Structure formats: C-alpha cells, structure tokens
PDB file of C-alpha atoms in Angstrom:
ATOM      1  CA  MET J   1     100.444  66.754 123.540  1.00 66.00           C
ATOM      2  CA  ASN J   2      99.252  64.707 120.664  1.00 71.00           C
ATOM      3  CA  SER J   3      95.995  64.829 119.439  1.00 79.00           C
ATOM      4  CA  VAL J   4      95.038  61.546 120.985  1.00 79.00           C
ATOM      5  CA  HIS J   5      95.568  63.105 124.379  1.00 87.00           C
ATOM      6  CA  VAL J   6      93.186  66.466 124.140  1.00 90.00           C
ATOM      7  CA  ARG J   7      90.890  64.610 122.300  1.00 92.00           C
ATOM      8  CA  ALA J   8      90.522  62.396 125.701  1.00 93.00           C
ATOM      9  CA  LEU J   9      90.996  65.386 127.563  1.00 94.00           C
ATOM     10  CA  LEU J  10      88.176  67.723 125.654  1.00 94.00           C
ATOM     11  CA  VAL J  11      85.590  64.779 126.682  1.00 95.00           C
ATOM     12  CA  ARG J  12      86.298  64.227 130.213  1.00 95.00           C
ATOM     13  CA  GLY J  13      86.616  68.863 129.835  1.00 95.00           C
ATOM     14  CA  MET J  14      82.852  68.308 129.072  1.00 96.00           C
ATOM     15  CA  LEU J  15      81.856  65.476 131.534  1.00 96.00           C
ATOM     16  CA  ALA J  16      84.039  66.845 134.425  1.00 96.00           C
ATOM     17  CA  GLY J  17      81.351  70.239 133.282  1.00 96.00           C
ATOM     18  CA  ILE J  18      78.468  68.270 134.071  1.00 96.00           C
ATOM     19  CA  GLY J  19      79.382  66.970 136.744  1.00 96.00           C
ATOM     20  CA  ALA J  20      79.965  70.187 138.695  1.00 96.00           C
ATOM     21  CA  GLY J  21      77.202  71.478 136.932  1.00 95.00           C
ATOM     22  CA  LEU J  22      75.065  69.245 138.949  1.00 96.00           C
ATOM     23  CA  LEU J  23      76.298  70.813 142.046  1.00 96.00           C
ATOM     24  CA  ALA J  24      75.866  73.794 141.029  1.00 95.00           C
ATOM     25  CA  PHE J  25      72.307  73.025 140.617  1.00 95.00           C
ATOM     26  CA  VAL J  26      72.236  72.031 144.099  1.00 95.00           C
ATOM     27  CA  VAL J  27      72.953  74.562 144.904  1.00 94.00           C
ATOM     28  CA  ALA J  28      71.886  77.269 143.052  1.00 93.00           C
ATOM     29  CA  TYR J  29      68.079  74.803 143.630  1.00 93.00           C
ATOM     30  CA  PHE J  30      68.793  75.524 147.791  1.00 94.00           C
ATOM     31  CA  VAL J  31      70.198  78.715 148.734  1.00 92.00           C
ATOM     32  CA  GLY J  32      70.177  80.712 145.288  1.00 90.00           C
ATOM     33  CA  ILE J  33      66.635  80.457 144.103  1.00 91.00           C
ATOM     34  CA  PRO J  34      64.412  81.526 147.526  1.00 90.00           C
ATOM     35  CA  SER J  35      66.454  85.169 146.717  1.00 88.00           C
ATOM     36  CA  VAL J  36      64.676  85.058 143.393  1.00 88.00           C
ATOM     37  CA  ASP J  37      61.537  84.449 144.815  1.00 87.00           C
ATOM     38  CA  ASP J  38      61.287  86.884 147.053  1.00 87.00           C
ATOM     39  CA  ALA J  39      63.101  89.017 143.921  1.00 84.00           C
ATOM     40  CA  ILE J  40      60.006  88.379 142.225  1.00 82.00           C
ATOM     41  CA  ALA J  41      57.637  88.980 144.322  1.00 84.00           C
ATOM     42  CA  TYR J  42      59.239  92.653 145.023  1.00 80.00           C
ATOM     43  CA  GLU J  43      58.717  92.856 140.945  1.00 76.00           C
ATOM     44  CA  SER J  44      54.902  91.475 141.593  1.00 77.00           C
ATOM     45  CA  ALA J  45      54.092  94.602 144.049  1.00 76.00           C
ATOM     46  CA  HIS J  46      55.598  96.894 142.145  1.00 69.00           C
ATOM     47  CA  SER J  47      54.257  97.193 138.244  1.00 67.00           C
ATOM     48  CA  GLN J  48      51.064  97.395 137.534  1.00 59.00           C
ATOM     49  CA  GLU J  49      52.247  94.766 134.105  1.00 59.00           C
ATOM     50  CA  HIS J  50      51.482  90.753 135.032  1.00 53.00           C
ATOM     51  CA  GLY J  51      51.642  89.457 131.256  1.00 55.00           C
ATOM     52  CA  GLU J  52      51.521  85.494 131.449  1.00 62.00           C
ATOM     53  CA  GLU J  53      54.172  84.002 131.441  1.00 66.00           C
ATOM     54  CA  LEU J  54      55.755  81.160 128.633  1.00 69.00           C
ATOM     55  CA  PHE J  55      56.316  78.394 131.555  1.00 68.00           C
ATOM     56  CA  SER J  56      55.253  78.250 134.566  1.00 75.00           C
ATOM     57  CA  ARG J  57      57.957  79.305 137.841  1.00 73.00           C
ATOM     58  CA  LEU J  58      58.011  75.479 138.765  1.00 76.00           C
ATOM     59  CA  GLN J  59      59.637  75.271 135.222  1.00 79.00           C
ATOM     60  CA  GLN J  60      61.690  77.825 135.489  1.00 81.00           C
ATOM     61  CA  SER J  61      63.093  76.957 138.665  1.00 80.00           C
ATOM     62  CA  THR J  62      63.359  73.527 138.168  1.00 86.00           C
ATOM     63  CA  VAL J  63      64.600  72.435 134.523  1.00 90.00           C
ATOM     64  CA  GLY J  64      65.221  75.406 132.969  1.00 88.00           C
ATOM     65  CA  LEU J  65      67.731  75.926 135.960  1.00 90.00           C
ATOM     66  CA  ALA J  66      68.764  72.783 135.520  1.00 92.00           C
ATOM     67  CA  THR J  67      69.239  73.066 131.584  1.00 93.00           C
ATOM     68  CA  GLY J  68      71.051  75.936 131.609  1.00 92.00           C
ATOM     69  CA  VAL J  69      73.275  75.395 134.008  1.00 93.00           C
ATOM     70  CA  LEU J  70      74.982  72.329 132.655  1.00 94.00           C
ATOM     71  CA  VAL J  71      74.948  73.333 129.052  1.00 95.00           C
ATOM     72  CA  PHE J  72      76.859  76.456 130.498  1.00 94.00           C
ATOM     73  CA  GLY J  73      79.024  73.394 133.061  1.00 94.00           C
ATOM     74  CA  ILE J  74      79.382  71.654 129.605  1.00 95.00           C
ATOM     75  CA  ALA J  75      80.621  74.187 126.908  1.00 95.00           C
ATOM     76  CA  MET J  76      83.043  75.678 129.412  1.00 94.00           C
ATOM     77  CA  GLY J  77      84.706  72.305 130.659  1.00 94.00           C
ATOM     78  CA  GLY J  78      84.739  72.262 127.357  1.00 94.00           C
ATOM     79  CA  ILE J  79      87.467  75.354 127.162  1.00 94.00           C
ATOM     80  CA  ALA J  80      88.506  74.712 129.508  1.00 94.00           C
ATOM     81  CA  ALA J  81      89.955  71.357 129.266  1.00 93.00           C
ATOM     82  CA  LEU J  82      91.357  73.331 125.687  1.00 92.00           C
ATOM     83  CA  ALA J  83      93.087  76.096 127.546  1.00 92.00           C
ATOM     84  CA  TYR J  84      94.642  72.906 130.338  1.00 92.00           C
ATOM     85  CA  CYS J  85      96.343  70.849 127.064  1.00 90.00           C
ATOM     86  CA  PHE J  86      97.267  74.517 126.191  1.00 87.00           C
ATOM     87  CA  ALA J  87      99.538  74.509 129.833  1.00 86.00           C
ATOM     88  CA  VAL J  88      99.931  72.054 130.098  1.00 85.00           C
ATOM     89  CA  GLY J  89     104.611  71.931 131.400  1.00 78.00           C
ATOM     90  CA  ARG J  90     104.156  75.450 130.681  1.00 78.00           C
ATOM     91  CA  ILE J  91     102.744  77.245 134.347  1.00 78.00           C
ATOM     92  CA  GLY J  92     105.170  75.059 135.938  1.00 73.00           C
ATOM     93  CA  ARG J  93     106.154  71.518 136.801  1.00 78.00           C
ATOM     94  CA  PHE J  94     103.117  69.696 138.331  1.00 83.00           C
ATOM     95  CA  GLY J  95     101.207  67.231 138.046  1.00 87.00           C
ATOM     96  CA  ALA J  96      97.965  66.750 136.020  1.00 89.00           C
ATOM     97  CA  ARG J  97      95.476  67.042 139.062  1.00 92.00           C
ATOM     98  CA  ALA J  98      97.364  70.502 140.338  1.00 92.00           C
ATOM     99  CA  THR J  99      97.269  71.736 137.215  1.00 91.00           C
ATOM    100  CA  ALA J 100      93.998  71.182 137.336  1.00 93.00           C
ATOM    101  CA  ALA J 101      93.778  73.191 140.093  1.00 94.00           C
ATOM    102  CA  LEU J 102      95.639  75.738 139.619  1.00 92.00           C
ATOM    103  CA  MET J 103      92.713  76.485 136.211  1.00 91.00           C
ATOM    104  CA  ALA J 104      90.500  75.784 138.647  1.00 94.00           C
ATOM    105  CA  ALA J 105      91.161  79.070 140.239  1.00 95.00           C
ATOM    106  CA  ALA J 106      92.714  80.959 137.510  1.00 93.00           C
ATOM    107  CA  GLY J 107      89.845  80.862 135.771  1.00 94.00           C
ATOM    108  CA  PHE J 108      86.801  81.812 138.735  1.00 96.00           C
ATOM    109  CA  VAL J 109      89.048  85.104 139.482  1.00 96.00           C
ATOM    110  CA  THR J 110      89.554  85.726 135.993  1.00 95.00           C
ATOM    111  CA  ILE J 111      86.520  85.048 134.720  1.00 95.00           C
ATOM    112  CA  CYS J 112      83.978  85.116 137.954  1.00 95.00           C
ATOM    113  CA  LEU J 113      85.438  86.848 140.386  1.00 96.00           C
ATOM    114  CA  VAL J 114      87.253  90.278 139.351  1.00 95.00           C
ATOM    115  CA  PRO J 115      84.209  90.602 136.432  1.00 95.00           C
ATOM    116  CA  PHE J 116      81.772  89.954 139.832  1.00 95.00           C
ATOM    117  CA  LEU J 117      83.397  92.822 142.152  1.00 94.00           C
ATOM    118  CA  LYS J 118      83.390  95.432 139.166  1.00 93.00           C
ATOM    119  CA  TYR J 119      79.275  94.003 138.386  1.00 91.00           C
ATOM    120  CA  PRO J 120      77.250  92.426 139.852  1.00 91.00           C
ATOM    121  CA  PRO J 121      74.440  90.771 139.235  1.00 88.00           C
ATOM    122  CA  ASN J 122      71.280  92.439 139.923  1.00 86.00           C
ATOM    123  CA  PRO J 123      67.652  89.734 140.820  1.00 84.00           C
ATOM    124  CA  PRO J 124      64.798  90.962 138.781  1.00 76.00           C
ATOM    125  CA  ALA J 125      63.133  93.719 138.976  1.00 71.00           C
ATOM    126  CA  THR J 126      66.579  96.152 139.968  1.00 76.00           C
ATOM    127  CA  SER J 127      67.235  96.826 136.245  1.00 74.00           C
ATOM    128  CA  ASP J 128      66.884  98.967 133.082  1.00 73.00           C
ATOM    129  CA  PRO J 129      65.932  97.278 130.847  1.00 73.00           C
ATOM    130  CA  GLY J 130      66.878  99.850 129.205  1.00 75.00           C
ATOM    131  CA  THR J 131      70.289  99.492 129.252  1.00 78.00           C
ATOM    132  CA  LEU J 132      70.673  95.975 128.676  1.00 79.00           C
ATOM    133  CA  ASN J 133      72.828  96.014 125.754  1.00 85.00           C
ATOM    134  CA  GLN J 134      75.505  99.033 127.526  1.00 87.00           C
ATOM    135  CA  ARG J 135      75.061  96.598 131.133  1.00 87.00           C
ATOM    136  CA  THR J 136      76.068  93.269 128.673  1.00 88.00           C
ATOM    137  CA  ALA J 137      78.857  94.434 126.503  1.00 92.00           C
ATOM    138  CA  LEU J 138      80.836  96.125 129.335  1.00 92.00           C
ATOM    139  CA  PHE J 139      80.790  92.544 132.490  1.00 93.00           C
ATOM    140  CA  PHE J 140      81.665  90.564 128.856  1.00 94.00           C
ATOM    141  CA  LEU J 141      84.567  93.460 128.049  1.00 95.00           C
ATOM    142  CA  MET J 142      85.078  93.176 132.065  1.00 95.00           C
ATOM    143  CA  ILE J 143      86.261  89.916 131.490  1.00 95.00           C
ATOM    144  CA  ALA J 144      87.661  90.221 128.831  1.00 96.00           C
ATOM    145  CA  LEU J 145      90.293  92.356 130.079  1.00 95.00           C
ATOM    146  CA  SER J 146      90.392  89.726 133.554  1.00 96.00           C
ATOM    147  CA  VAL J 147      91.809  87.073 131.739  1.00 95.00           C
ATOM    148  CA  LEU J 148      93.578  89.005 129.311  1.00 96.00           C
ATOM    149  CA  LEU J 149      95.043  90.799 132.239  1.00 96.00           C
ATOM    150  CA  GLY J 150      95.746  87.186 134.197  1.00 94.00           C
ATOM    151  CA  ILE J 151      97.345  85.651 131.017  1.00 93.00           C
ATOM    152  CA  GLY J 152      99.576  88.461 130.704  1.00 94.00           C
ATOM    153  CA  ALA J 153     100.739  87.992 134.174  1.00 94.00           C
ATOM    154  CA  VAL J 154     101.206  84.176 133.744  1.00 91.00           C
ATOM    155  CA  VAL J 155     103.969  85.550 131.421  1.00 90.00           C
ATOM    156  CA  LEU J 156     105.327  87.358 133.333  1.00 93.00           C
ATOM    157  CA  GLY J 157     105.983  85.480 136.456  1.00 90.00           C
ATOM    158  CA  ARG J 158     107.150  82.646 133.438  1.00 88.00           C
ATOM    159  CA  ARG J 159     110.113  85.022 132.900  1.00 90.00           C
ATOM    160  CA  LEU J 160     111.140  86.512 136.196  1.00 91.00           C
ATOM    161  CA  ALA J 161     110.654  83.283 137.942  1.00 87.00           C
ATOM    162  CA  SER J 162     114.856  82.360 136.737  1.00 86.00           C
ATOM    163  CA  ARG J 163     116.134  85.358 137.681  1.00 89.00           C
ATOM    164  CA  TRP J 164     113.823  86.591 141.393  1.00 91.00           C
ATOM    165  CA  GLY J 165     113.439  83.025 142.170  1.00 88.00           C
ATOM    166  CA  ASN J 166     109.209  81.092 141.944  1.00 85.00           C
ATOM    167  CA  TRP J 167     107.876  82.680 145.031  1.00 89.00           C
ATOM    168  CA  ASN J 168     108.608  86.695 144.050  1.00 92.00           C
ATOM    169  CA  ALA J 169     108.258  86.199 140.439  1.00 90.00           C
ATOM    170  CA  SER J 170     104.645  84.926 141.854  1.00 91.00           C
ATOM    171  CA  VAL J 171     104.110  87.950 143.909  1.00 94.00           C
ATOM    172  CA  ALA J 172     105.499  90.661 141.163  1.00 95.00           C
ATOM    173  CA  ALA J 173     103.167  88.579 139.497  1.00 94.00           C
ATOM    174  CA  GLY J 174     100.051  88.703 141.495  1.00 94.00           C
ATOM    175  CA  THR J 175     100.504  92.055 143.313  1.00 96.00           C
ATOM    176  CA  SER J 176     101.227  93.448 138.114  1.00 96.00           C
ATOM    177  CA  PHE J 177      97.340  91.477 137.943  1.00 96.00           C
ATOM    178  CA  VAL J 178      96.085  93.540 140.963  1.00 96.00           C
ATOM    179  CA  ALA J 179      97.225  96.214 139.982  1.00 97.00           C
ATOM    180  CA  ALA J 180      96.814  96.611 137.029  1.00 96.00           C
ATOM    181  CA  VAL J 181      92.704  94.984 137.306  1.00 96.00           C
ATOM    182  CA  THR J 182      92.357  97.829 139.518  1.00 96.00           C
ATOM    183  CA  VAL J 183      93.090 100.271 137.220  1.00 96.00           C
ATOM    184  CA  ALA J 184      90.411  99.344 134.586  1.00 94.00           C
ATOM    185  CA  MET J 185      87.421  99.275 137.316  1.00 94.00           C
ATOM    186  CA  VAL J 186      88.565 102.738 138.595  1.00 94.00           C
ATOM    187  CA  PHE J 187      88.141 104.122 134.460  1.00 93.00           C
ATOM    188  CA  LEU J 188      84.472 101.930 133.303  1.00 93.00           C
ATOM    189  CA  PRO J 189      82.164 102.771 134.378  1.00 91.00           C
ATOM    190  CA  GLY J 190      79.985 102.312 136.936  1.00 85.00           C
ATOM    191  CA  ILE J 191      76.467 101.063 136.282  1.00 82.00           C
ATOM    192  CA  SER J 192      73.692 101.491 139.733  1.00 77.00           C
ATOM    193  CA  GLU J 193      69.806 101.045 138.873  1.00 77.00           C
ATOM    194  CA  THR J 194      68.991  98.889 141.839  1.00 80.00           C
ATOM    195  CA  PRO J 195      65.567 101.193 143.417  1.00 79.00           C
ATOM    196  CA  LYS J 196      65.827 102.698 146.432  1.00 81.00           C
ATOM    197  CA  ASP J 197      63.294 100.549 148.215  1.00 82.00           C
ATOM    198  CA  PHE J 198      64.698  97.470 146.971  1.00 84.00           C
ATOM    199  CA  PRO J 199      65.614  95.247 150.691  1.00 86.00           C
ATOM    200  CA  ALA J 200      69.289  95.188 151.035  1.00 87.00           C
ATOM    201  CA  THR J 201      68.899  91.855 152.729  1.00 92.00           C
ATOM    202  CA  VAL J 202      68.087  89.725 149.277  1.00 89.00           C
ATOM    203  CA  MET J 203      70.403  91.350 146.664  1.00 90.00           C
ATOM    204  CA  TRP J 204      72.957  90.412 149.766  1.00 93.00           C
ATOM    205  CA  GLU J 205      71.482  87.061 149.760  1.00 93.00           C
ATOM    206  CA  PHE J 206      71.328  87.183 145.486  1.00 93.00           C
ATOM    207  CA  ARG J 207      74.999  88.313 145.322  1.00 93.00           C
ATOM    208  CA  VAL J 208      75.901  85.784 147.817  1.00 94.00           C
ATOM    209  CA  ALA J 209      74.146  82.896 145.694  1.00 94.00           C
ATOM    210  CA  ALA J 210      75.501  84.013 142.214  1.00 94.00           C
ATOM    211  CA  ILE J 211      79.448  84.405 143.736  1.00 96.00           C
ATOM    212  CA  GLY J 212      78.709  80.910 145.418  1.00 95.00           C
ATOM    213  CA  ILE J 213      77.366  79.149 142.534  1.00 95.00           C
ATOM    214  CA  GLN J 214      80.541  79.987 140.566  1.00 95.00           C
ATOM    215  CA  ALA J 215      82.895  78.744 142.999  1.00 96.00           C
ATOM    216  CA  VAL J 216      81.091  75.577 143.846  1.00 96.00           C
ATOM    217  CA  LEU J 217      80.559  75.312 139.967  1.00 96.00           C
ATOM    218  CA  TRP J 218      84.860  75.535 138.917  1.00 97.00           C
ATOM    219  CA  ALA J 219      85.432  73.943 142.845  1.00 96.00           C
ATOM    220  CA  GLY J 220      83.880  71.018 141.598  1.00 96.00           C
ATOM    221  CA  PHE J 221      85.072  71.102 136.902  1.00 96.00           C
ATOM    222  CA  GLY J 222      89.075  71.320 138.817  1.00 95.00           C
ATOM    223  CA  LEU J 223      88.569  68.128 141.464  1.00 96.00           C
ATOM    224  CA  ILE J 224      86.648  66.570 138.511  1.00 96.00           C
ATOM    225  CA  PHE J 225      88.591  67.289 135.415  1.00 96.00           C
ATOM    226  CA  GLY J 226      91.763  66.884 137.550  1.00 94.00           C
ATOM    227  CA  HIS J 227      90.793  63.345 138.229  1.00 94.00           C
ATOM    228  CA  LEU J 228      89.621  62.871 134.863  1.00 94.00           C
ATOM    229  CA  ALA J 229      93.261  63.967 133.429  1.00 92.00           C
ATOM    230  CA  GLU J 230      95.479  62.690 135.489  1.00 92.00           C
ATOM    231  CA  ARG J 231      94.315  58.715 133.840  1.00 91.00           C
ATOM    232  CA  VAL J 232      94.994  59.937 131.045  1.00 89.00           C
ATOM    233  CA  LEU J 233      97.804  61.933 131.456  1.00 86.00           C
ATOM    234  CA  GLU J 234     100.151  59.690 133.724  1.00 80.00           C
ATOM    235  CA  PRO J 235      97.927  56.171 133.334  1.00 74.00           C
ATOM    236  CA  ASN J 236     100.523  54.045 135.638  1.00 69.00           C
ATOM    237  CA  PRO J 237     100.553  55.893 139.255  1.00 52.00           C
ATOM    238  CA  ALA J 238     103.495  55.181 141.757  1.00 48.00           C
ATOM    239  CA  GLY J 239     101.949  53.135 143.427  1.00 46.00           C
ATOM    240  CA  GLU J 240     101.050  50.652 140.385  1.00 47.00           C
ATOM    241  CA  THR J 241     104.072  51.614 139.199  1.00 45.00           C
ATOM    242  CA  ALA J 242     105.710  49.827 142.621  1.00 44.00           C
ATOM    243  CA  ALA J 243     103.153  46.789 143.139  1.00 44.00           C
ATOM    244  CA  GLY J 244     104.305  45.717 139.374  1.00 45.00           C
ATOM    245  CA  THR J 245     108.032  46.085 140.120  1.00 40.00           C
ATOM    246  CA  GLU J 246     107.379  43.757 143.132  1.00 42.00           C
ATOM    247  CA  GLY J 247     105.105  41.780 141.271  1.00 45.00           C
ATOM    248  CA  ARG J 248     107.955  40.901 138.840  1.00 46.00           C
ATOM    249  CA  ALA J 249     110.714  41.073 140.925  1.00 37.00           C
ATOM    250  CA  ALA J 250     108.724  38.544 143.061  1.00 41.00           C
ATOM    251  CA  ALA J 251     107.836  36.504 139.474  1.00 42.00           C
ATOM    252  CA  ALA J 252     111.825  36.393 139.046  1.00 39.00           C
ATOM    253  CA  VAL J 253     112.494  34.661 142.500  1.00 37.00           C
ATOM    254  CA  HIS J 254     110.137  31.744 141.967  1.00 43.00           C
TER     255      HIS J 254
END
C-alpha cells in the first residue's frame, strides 16, 4: 500500500474515531453516568474527607466526559487505521468493509473484552489508591498479552489454512487463543478491593455500561471506517462500473 493511501486512511480513521466517540458519549452519558453518580453518593456517605472539587460534577459528566471519549476515539481511530493498512490483503480476501469489521471486532475482543474479564473496571469508592500502580500495570499487561496472543492466533490460522482449510484453521486458531488467554488469566494475580457493603446492583450496572460503551465505540468505528476506507481503496464499486459500461455502450450505439 502506497503512502498516499496510508495517509488517506489515517485521516479517515481519525474521523471515524470522532464519529464513534460521539456515539459512545451518548451511551456513556445516558447509561454510564447514573451508576457513577450512585457510586459517588456511596463514597460521600462513607468518607470523612469532602474536599473542594476543581470541576463540578456537571462539568465532569458533560464537557469532561465528551473530551475524554473523543480524544480516545481519535487516538484509537488513528492506531486502528494504521493496523488496518498492515492487515489489508494479509488476513484473507476480504473487501474494505469486511476487513474493517474484522479489525474492529478483533480490537474489541483483544483490547477490551479479554482484559475486562480479568480486570473489570470499578466505580469510584471501590478501589484502594495505594494499589493504583499495581492495578494499572496488570491491566496493561493483560492488554499486551491479549493483543500478542491475538496476532499469534491470526498467524497460526493463516499457516494452517492451506492444509486444513479456512474453517478448520479458524477453529484451531480461535481455540488456541482462548486456551492461551485462559492460562494467562489463571497465572496473573487477581485484585479484589470492593467493600462488602457496596451495592452489587451499582457495580453490575457500572460494568455493563463500561463494556457497552466500548462495544458501541468499536462497532461504530468499524461501520464508519469501513465505509470511508471503501471509498479510498475501492473508488469504483461494481454498480458504478456496470453503469459506466452501459453508458459507454449506449453512446457507441448512438
């Protein structure tokens, strides 16, 4: 792929990230904020420290949330677009949209779902600040392992495809990925710091909202970027080509 296409896809990836970020913001505001407010209310009721906040809760839940989600969407879109440039033509004979959908699904599974299963996010008042560095390091380690194991599964599937067929190779690669991720989860240490009296409903709603936001973000990116990438890599769809051919034939007859 030449540099012009890479540059064009990078820009479109960041634009798709903005669009996906806006969708994720809507979900975060209407689904995620209520559970966060409940967790903050629990923290206020169980804490003796009530310092003055630099930003109001309204600012945090609107401007702050939108800024964070959009910045993440732009960064994620740029990185995913570069990964897309590398993956095109290397993971099978898929069109631009199908490749974008597969990339988005793979990104969601390896970067969000797998780490979520081992180290799910916690709402305010449920974690010890003294373990922040440990929790952060373990979380990013889980992401790195998941991504590397995902890449290894793709490579394994491609190598087995010529001998076992695409279906059997895909099943073998997927099974290997699940097995390797399971082993990693077993050996990595767990962290449980949630107070015993913290409302289980609030915890459940917060975690469902967290994974839902990521699902909307990646799904939105896959759909938007797939459309934009197709316009770059496949500028003359079959319908337009056929129409152009018929037009030239009609002109020749007249």
